[in-house]
Coordinates of C-alpha atoms and ligand atoms in Angstrom, one line a residue:
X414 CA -18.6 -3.5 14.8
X415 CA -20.9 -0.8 17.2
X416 CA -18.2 1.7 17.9
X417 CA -18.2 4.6 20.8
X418 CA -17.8 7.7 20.1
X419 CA -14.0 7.4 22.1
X420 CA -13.2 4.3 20.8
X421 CA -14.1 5.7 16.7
X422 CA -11.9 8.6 17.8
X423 CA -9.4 6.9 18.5
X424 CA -9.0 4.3 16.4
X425 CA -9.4 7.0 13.7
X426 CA -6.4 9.1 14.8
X427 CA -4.5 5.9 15.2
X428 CA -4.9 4.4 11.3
X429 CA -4.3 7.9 10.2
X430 CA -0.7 8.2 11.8
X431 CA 0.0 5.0 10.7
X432 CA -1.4 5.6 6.8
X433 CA 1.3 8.9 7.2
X434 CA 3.6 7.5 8.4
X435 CA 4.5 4.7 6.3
X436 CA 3.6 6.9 3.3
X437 CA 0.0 5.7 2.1
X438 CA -0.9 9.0 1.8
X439 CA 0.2 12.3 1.6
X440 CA 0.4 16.0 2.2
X441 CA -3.6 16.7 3.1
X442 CA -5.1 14.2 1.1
X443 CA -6.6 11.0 2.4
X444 CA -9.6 10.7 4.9
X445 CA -11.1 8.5 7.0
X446 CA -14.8 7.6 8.9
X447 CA -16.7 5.6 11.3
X448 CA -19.9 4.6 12.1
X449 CA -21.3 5.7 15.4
X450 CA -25.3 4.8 15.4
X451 CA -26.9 7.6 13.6
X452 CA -23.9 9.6 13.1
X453 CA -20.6 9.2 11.2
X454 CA -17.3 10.5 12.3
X455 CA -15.2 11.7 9.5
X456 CA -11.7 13.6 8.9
X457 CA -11.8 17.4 8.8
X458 CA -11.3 19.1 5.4
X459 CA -7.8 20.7 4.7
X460 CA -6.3 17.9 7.5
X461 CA -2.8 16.3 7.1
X462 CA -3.4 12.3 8.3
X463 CA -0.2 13.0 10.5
X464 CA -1.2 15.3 13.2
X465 CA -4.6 14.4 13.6
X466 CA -5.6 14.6 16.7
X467 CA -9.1 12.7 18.4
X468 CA -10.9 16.3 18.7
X469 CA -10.1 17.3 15.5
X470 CA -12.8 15.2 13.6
X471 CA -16.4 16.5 12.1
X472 CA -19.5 14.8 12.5
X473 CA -21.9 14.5 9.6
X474 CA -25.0 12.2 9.7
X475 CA -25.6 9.7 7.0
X476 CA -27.1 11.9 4.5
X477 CA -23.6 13.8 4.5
X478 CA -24.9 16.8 6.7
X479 CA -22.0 18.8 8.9
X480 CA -23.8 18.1 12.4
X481 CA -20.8 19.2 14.5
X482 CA -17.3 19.5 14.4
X483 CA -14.7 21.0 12.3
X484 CA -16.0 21.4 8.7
X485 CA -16.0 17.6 7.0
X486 CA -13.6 16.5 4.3
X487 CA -15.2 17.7 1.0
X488 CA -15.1 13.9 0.4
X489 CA -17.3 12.9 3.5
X490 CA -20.2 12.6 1.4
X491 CA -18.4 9.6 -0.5
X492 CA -18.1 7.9 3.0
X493 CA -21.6 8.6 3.7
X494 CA -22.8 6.8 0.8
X495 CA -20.9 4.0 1.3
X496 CA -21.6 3.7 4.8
X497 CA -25.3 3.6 3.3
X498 CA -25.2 1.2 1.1
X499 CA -23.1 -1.2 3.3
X500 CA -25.0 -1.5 6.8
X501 CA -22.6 -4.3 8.1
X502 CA -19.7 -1.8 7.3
X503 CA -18.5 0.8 10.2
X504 CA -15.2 1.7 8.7
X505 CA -13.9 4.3 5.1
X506 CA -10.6 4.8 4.4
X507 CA -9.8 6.7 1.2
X508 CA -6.5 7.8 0.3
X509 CA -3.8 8.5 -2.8
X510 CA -1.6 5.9 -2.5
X511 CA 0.5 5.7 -5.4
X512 CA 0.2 2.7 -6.6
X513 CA -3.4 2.4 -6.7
X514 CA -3.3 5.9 -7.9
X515 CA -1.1 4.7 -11.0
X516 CA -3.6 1.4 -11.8
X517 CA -6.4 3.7 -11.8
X518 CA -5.0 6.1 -14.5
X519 CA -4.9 3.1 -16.4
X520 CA -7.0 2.7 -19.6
X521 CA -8.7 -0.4 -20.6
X522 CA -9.5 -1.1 -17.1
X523 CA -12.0 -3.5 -16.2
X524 CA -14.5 -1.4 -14.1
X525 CA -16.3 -3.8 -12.1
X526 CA -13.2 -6.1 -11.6
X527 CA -10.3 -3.6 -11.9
X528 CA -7.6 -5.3 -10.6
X529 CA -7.2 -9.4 -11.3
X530 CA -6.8 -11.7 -8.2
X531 CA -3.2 -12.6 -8.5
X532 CA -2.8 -13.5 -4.9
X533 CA -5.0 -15.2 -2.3
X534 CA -4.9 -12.6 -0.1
X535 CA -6.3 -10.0 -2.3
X536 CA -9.3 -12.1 -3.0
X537 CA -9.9 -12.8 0.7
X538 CA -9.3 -9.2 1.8
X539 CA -10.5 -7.0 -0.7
X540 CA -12.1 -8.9 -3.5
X541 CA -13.6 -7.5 -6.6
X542 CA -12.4 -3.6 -7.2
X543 CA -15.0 -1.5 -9.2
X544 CA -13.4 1.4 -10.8
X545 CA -16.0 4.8 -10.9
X546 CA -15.4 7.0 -13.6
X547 CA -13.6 10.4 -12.8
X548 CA -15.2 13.5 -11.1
X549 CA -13.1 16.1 -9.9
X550 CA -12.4 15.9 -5.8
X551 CA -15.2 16.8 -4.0
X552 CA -18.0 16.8 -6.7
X553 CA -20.8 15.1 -5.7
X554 CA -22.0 13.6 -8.5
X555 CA -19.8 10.6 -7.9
X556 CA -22.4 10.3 -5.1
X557 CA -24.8 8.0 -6.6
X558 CA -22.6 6.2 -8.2
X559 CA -20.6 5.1 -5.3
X560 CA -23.7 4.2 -3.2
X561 CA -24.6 2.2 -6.1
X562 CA -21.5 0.3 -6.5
X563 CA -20.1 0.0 -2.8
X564 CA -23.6 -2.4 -2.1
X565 CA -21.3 -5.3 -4.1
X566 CA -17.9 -4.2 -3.6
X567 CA -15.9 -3.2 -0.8
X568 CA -12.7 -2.2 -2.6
X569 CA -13.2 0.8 -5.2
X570 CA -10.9 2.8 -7.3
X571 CA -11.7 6.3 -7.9
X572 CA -10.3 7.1 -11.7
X573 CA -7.4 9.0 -11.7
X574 CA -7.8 9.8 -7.6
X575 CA -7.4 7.1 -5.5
X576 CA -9.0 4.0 -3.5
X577 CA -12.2 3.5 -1.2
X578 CA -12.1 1.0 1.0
X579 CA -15.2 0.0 3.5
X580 CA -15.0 -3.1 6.1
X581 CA -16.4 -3.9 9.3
X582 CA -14.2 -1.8 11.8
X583 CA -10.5 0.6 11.1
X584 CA -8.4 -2.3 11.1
X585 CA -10.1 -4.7 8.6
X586 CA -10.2 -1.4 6.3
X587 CA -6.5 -0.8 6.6
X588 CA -5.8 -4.5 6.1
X589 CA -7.9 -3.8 3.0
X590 CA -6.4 -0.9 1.8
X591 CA -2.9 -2.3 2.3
X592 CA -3.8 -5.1 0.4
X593 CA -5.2 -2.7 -2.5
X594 CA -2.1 -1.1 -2.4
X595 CA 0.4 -3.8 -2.5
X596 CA -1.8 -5.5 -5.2
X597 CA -1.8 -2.8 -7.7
X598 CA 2.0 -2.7 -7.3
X599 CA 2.1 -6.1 -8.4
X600 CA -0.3 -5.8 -11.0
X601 CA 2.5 -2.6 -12.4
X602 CA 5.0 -5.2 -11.7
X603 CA 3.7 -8.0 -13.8
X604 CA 1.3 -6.7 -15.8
X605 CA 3.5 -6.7 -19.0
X606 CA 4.8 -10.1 -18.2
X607 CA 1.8 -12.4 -18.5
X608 CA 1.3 -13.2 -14.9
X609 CA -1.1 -15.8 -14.2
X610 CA -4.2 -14.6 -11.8
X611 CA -6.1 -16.9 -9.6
X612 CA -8.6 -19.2 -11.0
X613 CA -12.0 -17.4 -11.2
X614 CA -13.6 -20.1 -9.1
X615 CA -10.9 -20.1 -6.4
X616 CA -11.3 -16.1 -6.3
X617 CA -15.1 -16.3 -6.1
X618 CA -15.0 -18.6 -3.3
X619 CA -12.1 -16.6 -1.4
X620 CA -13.6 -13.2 -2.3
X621 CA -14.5 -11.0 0.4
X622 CA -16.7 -8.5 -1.0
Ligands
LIG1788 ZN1 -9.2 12.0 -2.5

């Protein structure tokens, strides 16, 4: 999806009220960016997701530079890289959401498939998670490897931090970060239970990364 500058504004502002507001993320933490031809739009560092307004945002270009604008979130250059290494993609979202937060403390994880496909929907929205190894917020060494790894997955789980989610526009990247979300609560749910998972060739063939 080719965005204006408006319309990535907007739509922005609107999937971070609704992120705060139904408690996907918290306090200042969580950010959000879109594609707009050579630039990206990305939350301001220090921002709560609830009051964000459209003029608020910075501007960085895809190397991560501050181009104008309030002064990026110290995570923009994460979105940057994914925005990279996914051309077809126009939309980040990366929050704290608990739930995803808890898988990715986890040990034993799988990291390129960190979270099995127990339902359908998970396969078709999100797909394959890669879990990165932890970096502290904001240290830019995760950089490479999240350009590396966001060229075959859309969904991402940051260890101990959070989830990265890219897809074509704001909405398919909410509907992908929901999906996270709800799917590592029912991974917690049944993990010590023996829950079946969708068969490997049914997932492949849903899979949307
Ligand atoms: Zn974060």
């Amino acid at each position: 999806v080719r965005y204006t500058e408006p319309a990535a504004r907007q739509a922005i502002v609107d999937a971070a009220h609704s992120l705060f507001g139904r408690g996907l993320t918290h306090g200042r933490t969580g950010n959000l960016s879109v594609r707009v031809g050579p630039f990206i739009l990305v939350t301001p560092t220090g921002s709560s997701l609830g009051t964000l307004t459209p003029d608020d945002l910075s501007v960085i270009d895809h190397a991560g530079n501050h181009i104008d604008g309030q002064a990026p979130s110290k995570e923009a250059f994460l979105h940057a890289a994914i925005l990279r290494s996914r051309p077809a993609d126009s939309a980040v979202i990366h929050t704290h959401s608990t739930y995803s937060v808890a898988v990715s403390c986890l040990p034993d994880l799988d990291p390129a498939d960190a979270i099995p496909p127990i339902t359908a929907y998970f396969a078709m929205r999100v797909g394959q998670v890669a879990l990165l190894p932890y970096y502290a917020p904001g240290d830019s060494a995760l950089e490479p490897h999240a350009e590396r790894i966001a060229g075959e997955h859309r969904g991402m789980l940051l260890a101990k931090h959070g989830p990265v989610v890219a897809a074509k526009d704001v909405e398919s990247a909410m509907d992908a970060l929901e999906e996270l979300e709800q799917t590592a609560k029912l991974f917690l749910l049944l993990r010590d239970r023996g829950a079946t998972v969708l068969d490997p060739i049914e997932a492949s063939r849903l899979s949307a990364s």
